[in-house]
Backbone as JSON, one array per atom type, in Angstrom:
{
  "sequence": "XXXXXXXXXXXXXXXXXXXXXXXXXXXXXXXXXXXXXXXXXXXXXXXXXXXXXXXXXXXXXXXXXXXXXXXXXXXXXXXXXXXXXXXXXXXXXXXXXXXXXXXXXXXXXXXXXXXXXXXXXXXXXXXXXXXXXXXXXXXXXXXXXXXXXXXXXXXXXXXXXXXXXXXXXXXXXXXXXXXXXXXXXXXXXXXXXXXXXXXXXXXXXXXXXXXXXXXXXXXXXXXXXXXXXX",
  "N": [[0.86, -1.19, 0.0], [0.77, 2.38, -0.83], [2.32, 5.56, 0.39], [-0.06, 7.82, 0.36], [-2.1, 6.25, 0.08], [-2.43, 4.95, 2.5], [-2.15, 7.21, 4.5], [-4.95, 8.37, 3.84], [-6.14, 6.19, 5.06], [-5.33, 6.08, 8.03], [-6.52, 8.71, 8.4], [-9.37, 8.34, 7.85], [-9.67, 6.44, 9.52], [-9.56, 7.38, 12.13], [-8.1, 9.92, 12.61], [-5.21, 9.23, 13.31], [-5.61, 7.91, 16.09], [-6.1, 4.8, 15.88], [-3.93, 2.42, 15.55], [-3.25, 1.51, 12.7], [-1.36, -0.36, 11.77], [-0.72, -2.37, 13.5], [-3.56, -3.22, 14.04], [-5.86, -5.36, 13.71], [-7.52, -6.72, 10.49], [-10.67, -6.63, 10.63], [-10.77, -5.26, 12.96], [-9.89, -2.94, 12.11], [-11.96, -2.25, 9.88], [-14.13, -1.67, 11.63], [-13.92, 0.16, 13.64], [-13.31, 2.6, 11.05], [-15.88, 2.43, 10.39], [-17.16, 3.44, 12.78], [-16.0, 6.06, 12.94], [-16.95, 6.92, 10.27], [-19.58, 7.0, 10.73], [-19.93, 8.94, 12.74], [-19.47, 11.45, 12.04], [-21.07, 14.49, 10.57], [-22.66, 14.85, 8.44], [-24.0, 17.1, 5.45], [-26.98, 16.49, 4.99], [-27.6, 15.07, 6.42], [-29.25, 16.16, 9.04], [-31.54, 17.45, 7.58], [-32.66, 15.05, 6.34], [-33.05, 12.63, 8.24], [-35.44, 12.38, 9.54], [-38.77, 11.32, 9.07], [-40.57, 13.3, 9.05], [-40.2, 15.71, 8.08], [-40.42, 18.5, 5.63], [-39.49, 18.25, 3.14], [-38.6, 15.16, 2.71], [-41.79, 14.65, 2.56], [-42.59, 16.25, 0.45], [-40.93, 14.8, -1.44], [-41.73, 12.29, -1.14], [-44.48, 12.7, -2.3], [-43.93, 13.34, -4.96], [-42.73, 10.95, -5.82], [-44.64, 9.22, -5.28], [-46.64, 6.89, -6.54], [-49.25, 6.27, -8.91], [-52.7, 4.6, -9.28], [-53.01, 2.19, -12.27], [-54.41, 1.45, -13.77], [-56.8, 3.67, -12.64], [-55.18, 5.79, -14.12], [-55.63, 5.06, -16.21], [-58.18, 5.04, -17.18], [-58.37, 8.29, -16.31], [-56.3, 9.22, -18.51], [-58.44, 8.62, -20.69], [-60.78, 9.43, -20.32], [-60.1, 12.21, -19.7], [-57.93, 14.12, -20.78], [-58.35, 12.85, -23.32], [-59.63, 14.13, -26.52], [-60.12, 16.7, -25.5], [-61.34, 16.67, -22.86], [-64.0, 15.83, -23.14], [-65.82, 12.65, -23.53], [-66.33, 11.77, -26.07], [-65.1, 12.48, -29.61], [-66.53, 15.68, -31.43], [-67.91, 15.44, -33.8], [-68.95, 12.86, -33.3], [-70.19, 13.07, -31.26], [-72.32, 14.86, -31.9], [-74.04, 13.78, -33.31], [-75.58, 12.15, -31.62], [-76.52, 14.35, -30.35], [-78.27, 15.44, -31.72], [-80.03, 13.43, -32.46], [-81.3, 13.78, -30.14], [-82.41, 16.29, -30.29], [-84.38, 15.95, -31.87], [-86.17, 14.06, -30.34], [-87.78, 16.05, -29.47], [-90.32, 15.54, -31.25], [-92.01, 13.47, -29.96], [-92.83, 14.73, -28.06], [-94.24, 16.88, -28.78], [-96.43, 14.87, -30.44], [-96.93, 13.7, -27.77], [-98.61, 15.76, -26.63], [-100.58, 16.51, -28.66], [-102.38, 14.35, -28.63], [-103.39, 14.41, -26.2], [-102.04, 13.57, -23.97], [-100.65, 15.32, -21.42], [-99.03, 14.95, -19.8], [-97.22, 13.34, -19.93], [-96.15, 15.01, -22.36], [-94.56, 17.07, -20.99], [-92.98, 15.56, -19.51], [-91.57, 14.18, -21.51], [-90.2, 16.44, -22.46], [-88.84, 17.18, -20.4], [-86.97, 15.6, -20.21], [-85.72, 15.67, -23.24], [-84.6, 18.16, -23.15], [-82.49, 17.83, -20.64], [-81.06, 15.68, -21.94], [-80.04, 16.84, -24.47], [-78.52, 18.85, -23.11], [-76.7, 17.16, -21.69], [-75.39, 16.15, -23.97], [-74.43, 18.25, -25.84], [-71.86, 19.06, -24.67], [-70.02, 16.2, -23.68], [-69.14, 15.16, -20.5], [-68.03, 13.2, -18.61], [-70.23, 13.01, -15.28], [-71.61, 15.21, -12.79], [-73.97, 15.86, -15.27], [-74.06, 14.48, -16.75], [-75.11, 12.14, -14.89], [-77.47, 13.09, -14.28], [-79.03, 13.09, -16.65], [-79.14, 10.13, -17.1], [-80.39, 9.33, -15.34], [-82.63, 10.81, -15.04], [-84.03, 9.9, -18.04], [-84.35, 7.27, -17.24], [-86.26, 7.5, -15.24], [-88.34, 8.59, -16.44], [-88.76, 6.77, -18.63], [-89.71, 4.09, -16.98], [-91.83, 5.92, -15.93], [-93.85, 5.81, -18.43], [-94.6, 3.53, -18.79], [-95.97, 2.53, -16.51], [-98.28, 4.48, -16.9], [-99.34, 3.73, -19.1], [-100.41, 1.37, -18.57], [-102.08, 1.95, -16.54], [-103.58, 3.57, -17.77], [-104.58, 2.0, -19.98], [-105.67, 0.27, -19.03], [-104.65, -2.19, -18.47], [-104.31, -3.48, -20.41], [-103.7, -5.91, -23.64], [-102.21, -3.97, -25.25], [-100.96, -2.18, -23.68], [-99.33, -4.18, -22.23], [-97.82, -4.78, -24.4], [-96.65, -2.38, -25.19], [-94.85, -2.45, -23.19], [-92.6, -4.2, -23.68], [-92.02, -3.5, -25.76], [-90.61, -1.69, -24.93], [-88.49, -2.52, -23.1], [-87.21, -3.62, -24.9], [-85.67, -2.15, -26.11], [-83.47, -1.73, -24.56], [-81.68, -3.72, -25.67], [-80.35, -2.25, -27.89], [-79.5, -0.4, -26.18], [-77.48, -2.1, -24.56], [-75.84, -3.12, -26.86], [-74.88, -0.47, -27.61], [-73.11, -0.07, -25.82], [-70.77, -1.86, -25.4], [-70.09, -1.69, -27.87], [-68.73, 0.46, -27.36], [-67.2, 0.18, -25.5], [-65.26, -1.34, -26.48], [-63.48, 0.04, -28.12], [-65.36, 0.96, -30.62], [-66.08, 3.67, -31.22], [-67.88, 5.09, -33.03], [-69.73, 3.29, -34.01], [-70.85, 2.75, -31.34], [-72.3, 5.57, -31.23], [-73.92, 5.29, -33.55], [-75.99, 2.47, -32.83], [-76.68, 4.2, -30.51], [-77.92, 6.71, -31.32], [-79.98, 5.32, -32.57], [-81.84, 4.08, -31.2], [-82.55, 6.25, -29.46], [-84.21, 7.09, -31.68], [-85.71, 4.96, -31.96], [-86.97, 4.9, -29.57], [-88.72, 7.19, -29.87], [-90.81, 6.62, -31.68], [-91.7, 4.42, -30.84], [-92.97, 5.68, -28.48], [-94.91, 7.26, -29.63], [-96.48, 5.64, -30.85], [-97.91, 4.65, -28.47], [-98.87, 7.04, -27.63], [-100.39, 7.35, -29.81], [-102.64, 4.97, -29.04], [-103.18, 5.07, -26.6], [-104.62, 7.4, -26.71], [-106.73, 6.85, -28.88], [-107.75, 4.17, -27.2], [-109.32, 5.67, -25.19], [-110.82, 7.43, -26.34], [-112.72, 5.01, -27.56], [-113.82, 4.8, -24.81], [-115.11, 6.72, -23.86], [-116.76, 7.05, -25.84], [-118.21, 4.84, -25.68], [-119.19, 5.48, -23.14], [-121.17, 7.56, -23.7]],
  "CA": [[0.0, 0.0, 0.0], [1.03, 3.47, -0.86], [2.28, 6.3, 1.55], [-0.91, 8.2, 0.35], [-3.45, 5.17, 1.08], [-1.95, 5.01, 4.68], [-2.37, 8.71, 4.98], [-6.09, 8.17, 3.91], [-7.08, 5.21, 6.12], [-5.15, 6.79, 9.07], [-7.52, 9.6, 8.28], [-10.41, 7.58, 7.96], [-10.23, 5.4, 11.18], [-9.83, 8.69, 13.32], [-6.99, 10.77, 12.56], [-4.38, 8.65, 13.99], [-6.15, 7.46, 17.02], [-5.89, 3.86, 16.29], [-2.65, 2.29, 14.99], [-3.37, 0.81, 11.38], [-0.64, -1.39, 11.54], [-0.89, -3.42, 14.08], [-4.77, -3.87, 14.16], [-6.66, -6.61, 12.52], [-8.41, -6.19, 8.91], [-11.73, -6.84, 11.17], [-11.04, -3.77, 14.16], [-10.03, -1.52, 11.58], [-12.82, -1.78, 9.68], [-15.05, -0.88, 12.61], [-13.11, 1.73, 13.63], [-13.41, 3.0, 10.28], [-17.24, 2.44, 9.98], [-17.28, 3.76, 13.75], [-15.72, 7.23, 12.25], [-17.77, 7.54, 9.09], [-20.8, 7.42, 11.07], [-20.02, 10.16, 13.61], [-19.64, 12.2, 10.88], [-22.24, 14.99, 10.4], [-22.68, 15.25, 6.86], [-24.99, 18.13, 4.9], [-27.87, 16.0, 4.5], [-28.28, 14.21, 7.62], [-30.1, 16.44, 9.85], [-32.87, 17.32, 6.99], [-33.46, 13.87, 5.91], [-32.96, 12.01, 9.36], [-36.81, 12.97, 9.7], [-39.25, 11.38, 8.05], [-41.81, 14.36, 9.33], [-40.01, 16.85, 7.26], [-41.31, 18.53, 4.47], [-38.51, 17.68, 1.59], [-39.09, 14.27, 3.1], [-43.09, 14.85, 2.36], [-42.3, 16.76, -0.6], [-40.06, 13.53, -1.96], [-43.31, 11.41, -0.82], [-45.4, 13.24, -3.76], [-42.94, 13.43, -6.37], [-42.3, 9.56, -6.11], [-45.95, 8.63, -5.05], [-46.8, 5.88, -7.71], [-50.99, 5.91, -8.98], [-52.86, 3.1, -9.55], [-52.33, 1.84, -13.58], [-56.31, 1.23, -14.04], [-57.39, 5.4, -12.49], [-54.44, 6.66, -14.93], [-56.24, 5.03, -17.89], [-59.29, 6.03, -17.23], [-57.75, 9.54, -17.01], [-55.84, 9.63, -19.46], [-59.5, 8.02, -21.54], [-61.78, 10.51, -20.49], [-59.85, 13.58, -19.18], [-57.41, 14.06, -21.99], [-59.11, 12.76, -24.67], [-61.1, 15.07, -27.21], [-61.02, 18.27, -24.64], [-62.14, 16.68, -21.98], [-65.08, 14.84, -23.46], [-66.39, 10.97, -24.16], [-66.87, 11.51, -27.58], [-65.06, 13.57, -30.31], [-67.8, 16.24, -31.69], [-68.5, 14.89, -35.39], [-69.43, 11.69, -33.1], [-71.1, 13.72, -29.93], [-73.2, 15.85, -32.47], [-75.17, 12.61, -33.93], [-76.68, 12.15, -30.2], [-77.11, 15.71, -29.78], [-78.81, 16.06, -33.62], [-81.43, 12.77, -32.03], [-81.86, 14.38, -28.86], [-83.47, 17.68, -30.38], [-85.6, 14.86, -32.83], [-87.11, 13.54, -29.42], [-89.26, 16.76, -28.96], [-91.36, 15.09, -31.76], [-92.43, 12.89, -29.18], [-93.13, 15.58, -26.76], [-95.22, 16.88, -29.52], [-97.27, 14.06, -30.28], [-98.16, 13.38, -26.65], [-99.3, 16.88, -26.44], [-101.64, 16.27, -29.63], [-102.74, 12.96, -28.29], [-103.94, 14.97, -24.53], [-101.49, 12.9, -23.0], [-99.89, 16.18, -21.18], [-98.26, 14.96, -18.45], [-96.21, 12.32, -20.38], [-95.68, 15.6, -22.68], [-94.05, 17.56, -20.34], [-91.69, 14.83, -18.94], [-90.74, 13.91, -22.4], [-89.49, 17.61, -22.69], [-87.19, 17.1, -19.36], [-85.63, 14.01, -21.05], [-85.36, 16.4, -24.21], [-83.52, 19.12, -22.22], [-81.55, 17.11, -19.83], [-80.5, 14.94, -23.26], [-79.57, 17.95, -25.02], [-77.35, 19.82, -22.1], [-75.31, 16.4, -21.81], [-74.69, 15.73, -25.02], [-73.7, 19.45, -25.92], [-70.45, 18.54, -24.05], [-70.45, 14.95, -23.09], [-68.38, 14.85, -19.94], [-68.91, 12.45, -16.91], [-70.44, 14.17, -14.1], [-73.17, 15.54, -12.94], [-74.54, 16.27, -15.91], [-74.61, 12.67, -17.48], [-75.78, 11.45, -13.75], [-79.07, 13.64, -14.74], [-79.59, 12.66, -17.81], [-79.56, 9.2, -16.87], [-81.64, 9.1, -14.07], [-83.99, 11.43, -15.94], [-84.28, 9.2, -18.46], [-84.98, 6.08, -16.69], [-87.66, 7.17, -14.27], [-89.61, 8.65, -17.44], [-89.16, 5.82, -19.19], [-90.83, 3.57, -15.74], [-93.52, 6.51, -15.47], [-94.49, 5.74, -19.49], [-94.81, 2.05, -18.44], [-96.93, 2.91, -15.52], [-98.9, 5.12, -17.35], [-99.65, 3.16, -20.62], [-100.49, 0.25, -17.79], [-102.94, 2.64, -16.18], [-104.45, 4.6, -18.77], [-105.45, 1.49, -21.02], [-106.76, -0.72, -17.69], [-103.67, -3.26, -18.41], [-104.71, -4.74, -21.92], [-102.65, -6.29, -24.5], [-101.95, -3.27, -25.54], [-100.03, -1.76, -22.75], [-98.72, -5.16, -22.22], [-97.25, -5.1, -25.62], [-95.75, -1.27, -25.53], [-94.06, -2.35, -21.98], [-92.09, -5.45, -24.4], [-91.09, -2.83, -26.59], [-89.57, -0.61, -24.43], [-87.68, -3.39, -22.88], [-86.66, -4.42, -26.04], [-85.05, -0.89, -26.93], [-82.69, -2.27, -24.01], [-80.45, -4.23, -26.19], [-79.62, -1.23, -28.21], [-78.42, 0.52, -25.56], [-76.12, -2.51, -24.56], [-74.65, -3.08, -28.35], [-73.37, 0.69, -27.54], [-72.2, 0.04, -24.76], [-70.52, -3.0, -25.74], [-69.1, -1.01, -29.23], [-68.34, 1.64, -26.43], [-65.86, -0.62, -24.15], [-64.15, -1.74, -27.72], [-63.43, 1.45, -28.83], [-65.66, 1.26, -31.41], [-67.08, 4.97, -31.11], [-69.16, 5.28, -34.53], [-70.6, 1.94, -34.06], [-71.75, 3.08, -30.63], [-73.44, 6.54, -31.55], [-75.17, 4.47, -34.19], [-76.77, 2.1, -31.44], [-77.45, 4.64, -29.62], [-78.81, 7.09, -31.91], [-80.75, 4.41, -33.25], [-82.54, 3.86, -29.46], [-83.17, 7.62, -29.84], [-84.82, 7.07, -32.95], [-86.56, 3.95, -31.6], [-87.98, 5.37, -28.69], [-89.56, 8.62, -30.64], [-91.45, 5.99, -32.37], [-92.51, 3.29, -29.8], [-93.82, 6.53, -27.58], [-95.57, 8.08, -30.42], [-97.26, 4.9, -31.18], [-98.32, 4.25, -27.38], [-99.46, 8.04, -27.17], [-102.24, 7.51, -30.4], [-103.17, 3.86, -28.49], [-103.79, 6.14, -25.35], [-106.04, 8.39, -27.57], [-107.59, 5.85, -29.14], [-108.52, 3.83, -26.31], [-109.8, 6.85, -24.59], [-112.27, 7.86, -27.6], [-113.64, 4.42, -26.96], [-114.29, 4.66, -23.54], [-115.65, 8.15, -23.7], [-117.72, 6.66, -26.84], [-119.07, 3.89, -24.58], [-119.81, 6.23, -21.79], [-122.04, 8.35, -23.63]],
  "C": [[0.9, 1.24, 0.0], [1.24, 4.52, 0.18], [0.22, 7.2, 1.53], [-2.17, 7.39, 0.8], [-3.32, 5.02, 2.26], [-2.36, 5.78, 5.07], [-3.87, 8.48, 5.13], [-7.11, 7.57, 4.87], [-6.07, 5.64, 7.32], [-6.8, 7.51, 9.48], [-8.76, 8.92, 8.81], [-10.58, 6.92, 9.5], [-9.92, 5.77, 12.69], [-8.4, 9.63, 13.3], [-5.66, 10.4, 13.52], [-4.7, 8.24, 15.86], [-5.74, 5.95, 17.25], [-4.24, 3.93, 15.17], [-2.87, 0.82, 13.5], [-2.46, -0.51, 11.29], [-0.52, -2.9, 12.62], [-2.4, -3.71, 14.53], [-4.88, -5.11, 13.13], [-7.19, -5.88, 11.37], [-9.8, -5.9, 10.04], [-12.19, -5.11, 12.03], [-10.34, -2.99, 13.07], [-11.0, -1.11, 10.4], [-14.43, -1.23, 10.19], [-14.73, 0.19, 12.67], [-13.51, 2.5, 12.45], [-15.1, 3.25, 9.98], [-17.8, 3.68, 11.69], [-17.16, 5.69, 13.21], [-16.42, 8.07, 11.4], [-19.28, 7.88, 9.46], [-21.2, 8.78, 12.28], [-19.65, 11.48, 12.93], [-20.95, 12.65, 10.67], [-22.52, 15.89, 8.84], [-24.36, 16.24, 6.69], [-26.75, 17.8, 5.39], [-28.64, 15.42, 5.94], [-29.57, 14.64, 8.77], [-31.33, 16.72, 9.14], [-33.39, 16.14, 6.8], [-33.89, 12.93, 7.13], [-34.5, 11.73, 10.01], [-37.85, 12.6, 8.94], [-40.87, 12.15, 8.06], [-41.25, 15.92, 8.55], [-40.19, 17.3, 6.27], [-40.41, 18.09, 3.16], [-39.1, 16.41, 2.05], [-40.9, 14.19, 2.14], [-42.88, 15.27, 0.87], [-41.87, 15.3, -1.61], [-41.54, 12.37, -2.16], [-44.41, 11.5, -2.16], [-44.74, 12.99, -4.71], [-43.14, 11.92, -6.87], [-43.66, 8.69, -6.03], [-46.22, 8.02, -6.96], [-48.6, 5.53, -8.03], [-51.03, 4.82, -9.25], [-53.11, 2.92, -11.17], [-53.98, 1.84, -13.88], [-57.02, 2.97, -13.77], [-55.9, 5.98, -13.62], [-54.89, 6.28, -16.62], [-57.09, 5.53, -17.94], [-59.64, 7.29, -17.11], [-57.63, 10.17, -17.5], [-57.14, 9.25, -20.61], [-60.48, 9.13, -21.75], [-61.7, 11.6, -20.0], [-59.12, 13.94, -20.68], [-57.6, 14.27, -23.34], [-60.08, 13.36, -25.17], [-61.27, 16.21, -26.31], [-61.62, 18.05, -23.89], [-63.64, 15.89, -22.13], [-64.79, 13.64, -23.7], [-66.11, 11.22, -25.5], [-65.64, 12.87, -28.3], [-66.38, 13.95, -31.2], [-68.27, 15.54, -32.8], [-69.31, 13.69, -34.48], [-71.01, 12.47, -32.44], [-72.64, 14.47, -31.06], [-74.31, 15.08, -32.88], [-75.82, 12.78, -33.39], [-76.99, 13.44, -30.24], [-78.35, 15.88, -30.84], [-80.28, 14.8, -32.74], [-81.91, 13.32, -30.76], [-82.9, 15.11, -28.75], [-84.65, 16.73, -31.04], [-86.45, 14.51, -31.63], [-88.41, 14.38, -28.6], [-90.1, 16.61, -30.0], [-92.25, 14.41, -30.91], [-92.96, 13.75, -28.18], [-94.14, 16.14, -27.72], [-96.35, 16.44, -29.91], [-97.76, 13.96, -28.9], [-99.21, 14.44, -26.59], [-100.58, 16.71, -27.35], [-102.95, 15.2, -29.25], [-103.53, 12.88, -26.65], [-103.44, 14.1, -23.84], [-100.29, 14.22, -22.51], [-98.95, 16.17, -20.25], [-97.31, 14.15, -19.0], [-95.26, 13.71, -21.63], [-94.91, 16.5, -22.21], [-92.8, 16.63, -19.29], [-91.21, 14.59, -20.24], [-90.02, 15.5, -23.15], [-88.33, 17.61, -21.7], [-86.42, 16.09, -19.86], [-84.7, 14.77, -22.39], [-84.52, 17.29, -23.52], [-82.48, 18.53, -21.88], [-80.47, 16.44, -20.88], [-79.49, 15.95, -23.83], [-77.97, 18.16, -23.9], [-76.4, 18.79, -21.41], [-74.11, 16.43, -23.18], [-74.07, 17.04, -25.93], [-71.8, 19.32, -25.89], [-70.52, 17.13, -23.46], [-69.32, 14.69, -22.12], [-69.04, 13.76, -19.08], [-68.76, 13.06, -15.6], [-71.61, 14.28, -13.84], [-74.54, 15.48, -13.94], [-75.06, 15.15, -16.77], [-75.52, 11.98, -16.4], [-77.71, 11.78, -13.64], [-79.6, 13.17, -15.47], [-79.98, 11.01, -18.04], [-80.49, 8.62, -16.13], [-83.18, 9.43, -14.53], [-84.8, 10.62, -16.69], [-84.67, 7.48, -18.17], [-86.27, 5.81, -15.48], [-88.25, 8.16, -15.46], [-89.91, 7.6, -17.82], [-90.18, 4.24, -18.34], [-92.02, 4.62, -16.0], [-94.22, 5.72, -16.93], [-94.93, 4.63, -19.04], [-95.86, 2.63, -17.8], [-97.94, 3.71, -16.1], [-99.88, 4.18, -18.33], [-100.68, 2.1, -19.51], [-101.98, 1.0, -17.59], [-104.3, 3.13, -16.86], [-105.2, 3.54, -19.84], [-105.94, 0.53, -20.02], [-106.19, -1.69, -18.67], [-104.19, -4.19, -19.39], [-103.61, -4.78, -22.55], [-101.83, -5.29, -24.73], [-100.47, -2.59, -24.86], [-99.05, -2.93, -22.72], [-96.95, -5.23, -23.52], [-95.98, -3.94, -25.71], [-94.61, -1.63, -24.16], [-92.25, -3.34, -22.61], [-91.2, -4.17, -25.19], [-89.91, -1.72, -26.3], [-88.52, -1.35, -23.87], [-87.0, -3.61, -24.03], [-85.89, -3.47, -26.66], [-83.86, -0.97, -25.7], [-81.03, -2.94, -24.91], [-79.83, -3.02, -27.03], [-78.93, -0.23, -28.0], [-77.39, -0.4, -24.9], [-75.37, -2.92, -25.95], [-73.95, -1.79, -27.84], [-72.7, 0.47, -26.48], [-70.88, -0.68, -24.76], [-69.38, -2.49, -26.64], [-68.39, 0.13, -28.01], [-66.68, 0.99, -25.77], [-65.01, -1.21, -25.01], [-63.27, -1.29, -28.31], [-64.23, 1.3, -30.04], [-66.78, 2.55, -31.62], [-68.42, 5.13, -31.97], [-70.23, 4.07, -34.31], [-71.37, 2.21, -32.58], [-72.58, 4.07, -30.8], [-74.08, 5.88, -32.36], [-76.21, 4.07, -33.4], [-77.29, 3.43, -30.79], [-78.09, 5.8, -30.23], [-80.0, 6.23, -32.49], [-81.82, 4.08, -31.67], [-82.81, 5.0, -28.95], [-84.55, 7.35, -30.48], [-86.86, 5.86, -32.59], [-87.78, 4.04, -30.45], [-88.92, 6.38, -29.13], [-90.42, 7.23, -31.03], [-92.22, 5.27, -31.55], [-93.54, 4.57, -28.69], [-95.02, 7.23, -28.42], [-96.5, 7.05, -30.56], [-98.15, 4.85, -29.72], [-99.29, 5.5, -27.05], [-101.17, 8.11, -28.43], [-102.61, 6.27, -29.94], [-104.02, 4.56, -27.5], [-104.88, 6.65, -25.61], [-106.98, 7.77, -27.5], [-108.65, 5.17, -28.23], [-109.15, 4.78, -25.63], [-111.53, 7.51, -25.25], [-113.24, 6.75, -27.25], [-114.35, 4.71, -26.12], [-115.34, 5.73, -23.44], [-117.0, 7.39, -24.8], [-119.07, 6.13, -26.42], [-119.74, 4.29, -23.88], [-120.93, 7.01, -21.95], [-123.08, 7.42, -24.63]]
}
């Protein structure tokens, strides 16, 4: 060993305190570890702490999310401005949405006014999602909205024709406008975007129709009854 490596591990295992040469390999690498740790280096008293804010600070930086909330994220924060849908898609639904105050129309014609005036909050609510289609509040409305109209129509149709085939029949069809909203959902979780606004414009489309039919049944039966009565 070198005069300078002597000098060093002198240094090291206390500035000539112990005697390098006649220790063991063993006690002078205590000694030496004994030294390096009574040593008050830069760092020691900030980090020594793990209540300190670099500490805390370090904590965030390195904090690791979970791989499943960073897709879904990066899926529907990110993507398109913040929306589900890019617009050319979003605009389809929005374009059947405004189509569904035909239906609000017809009931009105048909003196079914109370089913006309909820099928205008479905129209609204529809609309002022699909404008911007984020998830939020504003979808949480529109869903809800739309599923306790679509129960009242049931209940209604049930009511209003004193539970004949009829009703029977429109309750089948509304069920049955079910699967078209899981195909989108389905094309939805695939990525197949276009293929879901289809579906689900199409279950737009489908409902304007099945309500329109149920609202001249309503009539109809009604004229009877009234017919009968007098």
């Amino acid at each position: 060993v070198g005069f300078s490596s002597k000098h060093n591990i002198r240094c090291a295992a206390g500035a000539g305190r112990y005697n390098i040469y006649t220790m063991s390999t063993f006690d002078l690498l205590t000694s030496t570890l004994e030294t390096v740790l009574s040593l008050k280096l830069p760092f020691t008293e900030s980090s020594k702490s793990i209540d300190s804010p670099k500490f805390k600070h370090a904590q965030k930086v390195i904090q690791v999310t979970d791989p499943n909330e960073e897709e879904e994220r990066y899926r529907h924060l990110h993507r398109f401005d913040g929306e589900c849908y890019p617009k050319n898609i979003s605009r389809r639904m929005l374009t059947t949405s405004c189509v569904m105050s035909v239906a609000a129309i017809c009931a009105f014609a048909h003196e079914c006014y109370l089913l006309s005036v909820l099928v205008c909050a479905v129209v609204l609510c529809s609309i002022n999602y699909w404008r911007k289609p984020q998830r939020g509040l504003r979808r949480n409305i529109d869903i809800m909205n739309s599923v306790s109209v679509s129960s009242f129509h049931m209940l209604y149709a049930l009511y209003a024709m004193q539970y004949n085939a009829i009703a029977i029949q429109y309750i089948k069809l509304v069920l049955s406008g079910l699967v078209l909203f899981g195909c989108s959902k389905v094309a939805a979780k695939n990525g197949y975007q276009n293929v879901d606004s289809f579906f689900h414009c199409g279950m737009h489309l489908y409902g304007i129709f099945v309500n329109c039919w149920c609202y001249t049944q309503i009539y109809e039966y009604r004229s009877i009854e009234y017919a009968i009565q007098r």
